[in-house]
Amino acid sequence: MELIFSAAVLVLIFYILAILCDEYFVPSLDIMAKRLRMSSDVAGATLMAVGSSAPELFTSLFAILRPGDTANVGAGTIVGSAIFNILVIIGASAMYKRAKLTWQPVVRDMLFYVVSILALLWAFWDGRVVLHEALGFVLLYVVYIVAVIYWKKILPYNDV
């Protein structure tokens, strides 16, 4: 009985989250992107990414800053969230609505995703992440944002 109740509560929470995102989060990001004169690519790679990844960021920060051996929670949160985003969100979205993608931004994002996974493997290899590795990840994100801004000039395409 407890499992059924927990599943029902989880479905209700996801439903409420969907309504909140649809009614407030996405329209707010649209307004911010228009005011900042951002393309949809740049808005998605910055505003949407920061907004949707804020829970993982704060979970990781709290896990790292908390006394004791909780740093693994932070790493698990980051990797688990990335896997969930790639597999479940894309899969569920594709089941709900068909989308037409242009290959140029897909290639860009796949390239940076592969590089980020390789960088993550390299950083986790010795079981710890040091300052220069963390700064490398931030720099890689900055390079990604610059690539998003200029990608249409490198490989021209139209937004679908």
PDB file of C-alpha atoms in Angstrom:
ATOM      1  CA  MET A   1       0.000   0.000   0.000  1.00  0.00           C
ATOM      2  CA  GLU A   2       2.866   2.335   0.847  1.00  0.00           C
ATOM      3  CA  LEU A   3       4.393   1.777  -2.597  1.00  0.00           C
ATOM      4  CA  ILE A   4       1.133   2.693  -4.339  1.00  0.00           C
ATOM      5  CA  PHE A   5       0.794   5.823  -2.203  1.00  0.00           C
ATOM      6  CA  SER A   6       4.396   6.828  -2.921  1.00  0.00           C
ATOM      7  CA  ALA A   7       3.891   6.279  -6.663  1.00  0.00           C
ATOM      8  CA  ALA A   8       0.696   8.358  -6.615  1.00  0.00           C
ATOM      9  CA  VAL A   9       2.451  11.184  -4.750  1.00  0.00           C
ATOM     10  CA  LEU A  10       5.332  11.041  -7.224  1.00  0.00           C
ATOM     11  CA  VAL A  11       2.953  11.276 -10.203  1.00  0.00           C
ATOM     12  CA  LEU A  12       1.182  14.211  -8.544  1.00  0.00           C
ATOM     13  CA  ILE A  13       4.496  15.989  -7.918  1.00  0.00           C
ATOM     14  CA  PHE A  14       5.552  15.505 -11.555  1.00  0.00           C
ATOM     15  CA  TYR A  15       2.179  16.828 -12.715  1.00  0.00           C
ATOM     16  CA  ILE A  16       2.479  19.934 -10.512  1.00  0.00           C
ATOM     17  CA  LEU A  17       6.062  20.448 -11.688  1.00  0.00           C
ATOM     18  CA  ALA A  18       4.932  20.244 -15.326  1.00  0.00           C
ATOM     19  CA  ILE A  19       2.246  22.869 -14.717  1.00  0.00           C
ATOM     20  CA  LEU A  20       4.688  25.189 -12.921  1.00  0.00           C
ATOM     21  CA  CYS A  21       7.263  24.875 -15.684  1.00  0.00           C
ATOM     22  CA  ASP A  22       4.667  25.384 -18.403  1.00  0.00           C
ATOM     23  CA  GLU A  23       2.989  28.357 -16.724  1.00  0.00           C
ATOM     24  CA  TYR A  24       5.953  30.172 -15.148  1.00  0.00           C
ATOM     25  CA  PHE A  25       9.428  28.798 -15.958  1.00  0.00           C
ATOM     26  CA  VAL A  26       9.316  28.638 -19.760  1.00  0.00           C
ATOM     27  CA  PRO A  27       7.455  31.962 -20.239  1.00  0.00           C
ATOM     28  CA  SER A  28       9.899  33.671 -17.858  1.00  0.00           C
ATOM     29  CA  LEU A  29      12.852  32.324 -19.817  1.00  0.00           C
ATOM     30  CA  ASP A  30      11.257  33.473 -23.085  1.00  0.00           C
ATOM     31  CA  ILE A  31      10.908  37.010 -21.704  1.00  0.00           C
ATOM     32  CA  MET A  32      14.496  37.008 -20.412  1.00  0.00           C
ATOM     33  CA  ALA A  33      15.849  35.691 -23.728  1.00  0.00           C
ATOM     34  CA  LYS A  34      13.958  38.343 -25.711  1.00  0.00           C
ATOM     35  CA  ARG A  35      15.145  41.143 -23.428  1.00  0.00           C
ATOM     36  CA  LEU A  36      18.738  39.906 -23.691  1.00  0.00           C
ATOM     37  CA  ARG A  37      18.319  39.416 -27.483  1.00  0.00           C
ATOM     38  CA  MET A  38      19.409  35.771 -27.284  1.00  0.00           C
ATOM     39  CA  SER A  39      18.836  33.219 -30.011  1.00  0.00           C
ATOM     40  CA  SER A  40      16.908  30.102 -29.044  1.00  0.00           C
ATOM     41  CA  ASP A  41      20.169  28.095 -29.071  1.00  0.00           C
ATOM     42  CA  VAL A  42      21.923  30.454 -26.670  1.00  0.00           C
ATOM     43  CA  ALA A  43      18.874  30.758 -24.415  1.00  0.00           C
ATOM     44  CA  GLY A  44      18.606  26.972 -24.217  1.00  0.00           C
ATOM     45  CA  ALA A  45      22.311  26.505 -23.509  1.00  0.00           C
ATOM     46  CA  THR A  46      22.381  29.163 -20.799  1.00  0.00           C
ATOM     47  CA  LEU A  47      19.079  30.163 -19.210  1.00  0.00           C
ATOM     48  CA  MET A  48      17.275  26.845 -19.620  1.00  0.00           C
ATOM     49  CA  ALA A  49      20.351  24.849 -18.638  1.00  0.00           C
ATOM     50  CA  VAL A  50      20.974  26.879 -15.495  1.00  0.00           C
ATOM     51  CA  GLY A  51      17.314  26.853 -14.513  1.00  0.00           C
ATOM     52  CA  SER A  52      16.817  23.145 -15.021  1.00  0.00           C
ATOM     53  CA  SER A  53      20.153  22.162 -13.457  1.00  0.00           C
ATOM     54  CA  ALA A  54      19.871  24.363 -10.363  1.00  0.00           C
ATOM     55  CA  PRO A  55      18.595  21.488  -8.177  1.00  0.00           C
ATOM     56  CA  GLU A  56      21.624  19.337  -9.083  1.00  0.00           C
ATOM     57  CA  LEU A  57      23.961  22.265  -8.502  1.00  0.00           C
ATOM     58  CA  PHE A  58      22.634  22.955  -5.024  1.00  0.00           C
ATOM     59  CA  THR A  59      22.455  19.258  -4.122  1.00  0.00           C
ATOM     60  CA  SER A  60      26.091  18.874  -5.124  1.00  0.00           C
ATOM     61  CA  LEU A  61      27.144  22.001  -3.236  1.00  0.00           C
ATOM     62  CA  PHE A  62      25.343  20.916  -0.070  1.00  0.00           C
ATOM     63  CA  ALA A  63      26.832  17.421  -0.355  1.00  0.00           C
ATOM     64  CA  ILE A  64      30.352  18.788  -0.737  1.00  0.00           C
ATOM     65  CA  LEU A  65      30.069  21.401   1.992  1.00  0.00           C
ATOM     66  CA  ARG A  66      28.405  19.099   4.513  1.00  0.00           C
ATOM     67  CA  PRO A  67      30.711  17.503   7.093  1.00  0.00           C
ATOM     68  CA  GLY A  68      31.322  13.806   6.620  1.00  0.00           C
ATOM     69  CA  ASP A  69      31.685  11.579   3.596  1.00  0.00           C
ATOM     70  CA  THR A  70      28.905  12.966   1.398  1.00  0.00           C
ATOM     71  CA  ALA A  71      30.960  14.144  -1.598  1.00  0.00           C
ATOM     72  CA  ASN A  72      29.963  11.003  -3.537  1.00  0.00           C
ATOM     73  CA  VAL A  73      26.355  12.191  -3.422  1.00  0.00           C
ATOM     74  CA  GLY A  74      27.402  15.268  -5.404  1.00  0.00           C
ATOM     75  CA  ALA A  75      29.142  13.244  -8.105  1.00  0.00           C
ATOM     76  CA  GLY A  76      26.246  10.786  -8.286  1.00  0.00           C
ATOM     77  CA  THR A  77      23.781  13.642  -8.602  1.00  0.00           C
ATOM     78  CA  ILE A  78      25.655  15.144 -11.536  1.00  0.00           C
ATOM     79  CA  VAL A  79      26.182  11.910 -13.444  1.00  0.00           C
ATOM     80  CA  GLY A  80      22.699  10.554 -12.652  1.00  0.00           C
ATOM     81  CA  SER A  81      21.050  13.776 -13.752  1.00  0.00           C
ATOM     82  CA  ALA A  82      22.961  13.787 -17.031  1.00  0.00           C
ATOM     83  CA  ILE A  83      21.980  10.198 -17.763  1.00  0.00           C
ATOM     84  CA  PHE A  84      18.341  10.911 -16.877  1.00  0.00           C
ATOM     85  CA  ASN A  85      18.303  14.024 -19.080  1.00  0.00           C
ATOM     86  CA  ILE A  86      19.790  12.229 -22.072  1.00  0.00           C
ATOM     87  CA  LEU A  87      17.803   9.011 -21.856  1.00  0.00           C
ATOM     88  CA  VAL A  88      14.474   9.628 -20.133  1.00  0.00           C
ATOM     89  CA  ILE A  89      13.690  13.236 -21.022  1.00  0.00           C
ATOM     90  CA  ILE A  90      14.604  12.857 -24.681  1.00  0.00           C
ATOM     91  CA  GLY A  91      12.821   9.491 -24.901  1.00  0.00           C
ATOM     92  CA  ALA A  92       9.660  10.720 -23.168  1.00  0.00           C
ATOM     93  CA  SER A  93       9.614  13.886 -25.258  1.00  0.00           C
ATOM     94  CA  ALA A  94       9.961  11.886 -28.465  1.00  0.00           C
ATOM     95  CA  MET A  95       7.082   9.625 -27.418  1.00  0.00           C
ATOM     96  CA  TYR A  96       4.880  12.630 -26.721  1.00  0.00           C
ATOM     97  CA  LYS A  97       5.599  14.760 -29.780  1.00  0.00           C
ATOM     98  CA  ARG A  98       7.533  14.264 -32.965  1.00  0.00           C
ATOM     99  CA  ALA A  99      10.275  16.826 -33.567  1.00  0.00           C
ATOM    100  CA  LYS A 100      12.303  17.689 -36.624  1.00  0.00           C
ATOM    101  CA  LEU A 101      15.944  18.367 -35.828  1.00  0.00           C
ATOM    102  CA  THR A 102      18.605  19.986 -37.939  1.00  0.00           C
ATOM    103  CA  TRP A 103      21.860  18.091 -37.903  1.00  0.00           C
ATOM    104  CA  GLN A 104      24.221  21.029 -37.270  1.00  0.00           C
ATOM    105  CA  PRO A 105      23.268  21.764 -33.633  1.00  0.00           C
ATOM    106  CA  VAL A 106      22.959  18.029 -32.942  1.00  0.00           C
ATOM    107  CA  VAL A 107      26.546  17.497 -34.116  1.00  0.00           C
ATOM    108  CA  ARG A 108      27.697  20.450 -31.988  1.00  0.00           C
ATOM    109  CA  ASP A 109      25.993  19.160 -28.869  1.00  0.00           C
ATOM    110  CA  MET A 110      27.126  15.562 -29.432  1.00  0.00           C
ATOM    111  CA  LEU A 111      30.711  16.734 -29.880  1.00  0.00           C
ATOM    112  CA  PHE A 112      30.666  18.705 -26.642  1.00  0.00           C
ATOM    113  CA  TYR A 113      28.860  15.914 -24.799  1.00  0.00           C
ATOM    114  CA  VAL A 114      31.517  13.367 -25.810  1.00  0.00           C
ATOM    115  CA  VAL A 115      34.297  15.785 -24.807  1.00  0.00           C
ATOM    116  CA  SER A 116      32.607  16.452 -21.461  1.00  0.00           C
ATOM    117  CA  ILE A 117      32.227  12.708 -20.751  1.00  0.00           C
ATOM    118  CA  LEU A 118      35.887  12.136 -21.568  1.00  0.00           C
ATOM    119  CA  ALA A 119      36.847  15.084 -19.342  1.00  0.00           C
ATOM    120  CA  LEU A 120      34.675  13.667 -16.553  1.00  0.00           C
ATOM    121  CA  LEU A 121      36.346  10.252 -16.870  1.00  0.00           C
ATOM    122  CA  TRP A 122      39.754  11.925 -16.760  1.00  0.00           C
ATOM    123  CA  ALA A 123      38.824  13.981 -13.703  1.00  0.00           C
ATOM    124  CA  PHE A 124      37.299  11.015 -11.836  1.00  0.00           C
ATOM    125  CA  TRP A 125      40.155   8.644 -12.730  1.00  0.00           C
ATOM    126  CA  ASP A 126      42.043   9.213  -9.472  1.00  0.00           C
ATOM    127  CA  GLY A 127      38.893   9.411  -7.346  1.00  0.00           C
ATOM    128  CA  ARG A 128      39.061  13.129  -6.640  1.00  0.00           C
ATOM    129  CA  VAL A 129      38.479  16.399  -8.464  1.00  0.00           C
ATOM    130  CA  VAL A 130      41.030  19.148  -7.862  1.00  0.00           C
ATOM    131  CA  LEU A 131      40.803  22.879  -8.538  1.00  0.00           C
ATOM    132  CA  HIS A 132      42.416  22.873 -11.989  1.00  0.00           C
ATOM    133  CA  GLU A 133      40.049  20.105 -13.136  1.00  0.00           C
ATOM    134  CA  ALA A 134      37.028  22.012 -11.832  1.00  0.00           C
ATOM    135  CA  LEU A 135      38.216  25.173 -13.564  1.00  0.00           C
ATOM    136  CA  GLY A 136      38.677  23.114 -16.729  1.00  0.00           C
ATOM    137  CA  PHE A 137      34.998  22.130 -16.627  1.00  0.00           C
ATOM    138  CA  VAL A 138      33.928  25.746 -16.227  1.00  0.00           C
ATOM    139  CA  LEU A 139      36.208  26.734 -19.117  1.00  0.00           C
ATOM    140  CA  LEU A 140      34.758  23.928 -21.251  1.00  0.00           C
ATOM    141  CA  TYR A 141      31.257  25.304 -20.575  1.00  0.00           C
ATOM    142  CA  VAL A 142      32.399  28.798 -21.608  1.00  0.00           C
ATOM    143  CA  VAL A 143      33.854  27.328 -24.820  1.00  0.00           C
ATOM    144  CA  TYR A 144      30.529  25.558 -25.399  1.00  0.00           C
ATOM    145  CA  ILE A 145      28.576  28.818 -25.006  1.00  0.00           C
ATOM    146  CA  VAL A 146      30.925  30.550 -27.460  1.00  0.00           C
ATOM    147  CA  ALA A 147      30.474  27.646 -29.878  1.00  0.00           C
ATOM    148  CA  VAL A 148      26.682  27.905 -29.541  1.00  0.00           C
ATOM    149  CA  ILE A 149      26.834  31.628 -30.296  1.00  0.00           C
ATOM    150  CA  TYR A 150      29.003  31.225 -33.409  1.00  0.00           C
ATOM    151  CA  TRP A 151      27.915  27.765 -34.640  1.00  0.00           C
ATOM    152  CA  LYS A 152      25.487  29.135 -37.242  1.00  0.00           C
ATOM    153  CA  LYS A 153      28.405  30.968 -38.858  1.00  0.00           C
ATOM    154  CA  ILE A 154      30.530  27.799 -38.914  1.00  0.00           C
ATOM    155  CA  LEU A 155      27.754  25.479 -40.180  1.00  0.00           C
ATOM    156  CA  PRO A 156      24.765  27.591 -41.321  1.00  0.00           C
ATOM    157  CA  TYR A 157      21.278  26.318 -40.518  1.00  0.00           C
ATOM    158  CA  ASN A 158      17.776  27.625 -39.877  1.00  0.00           C
ATOM    159  CA  ASP A 159      15.862  27.139 -36.654  1.00  0.00           C
ATOM    160  CA  VAL A 160      13.017  24.692 -37.192  1.00  0.00           C
TER     161      VAL A 160
END
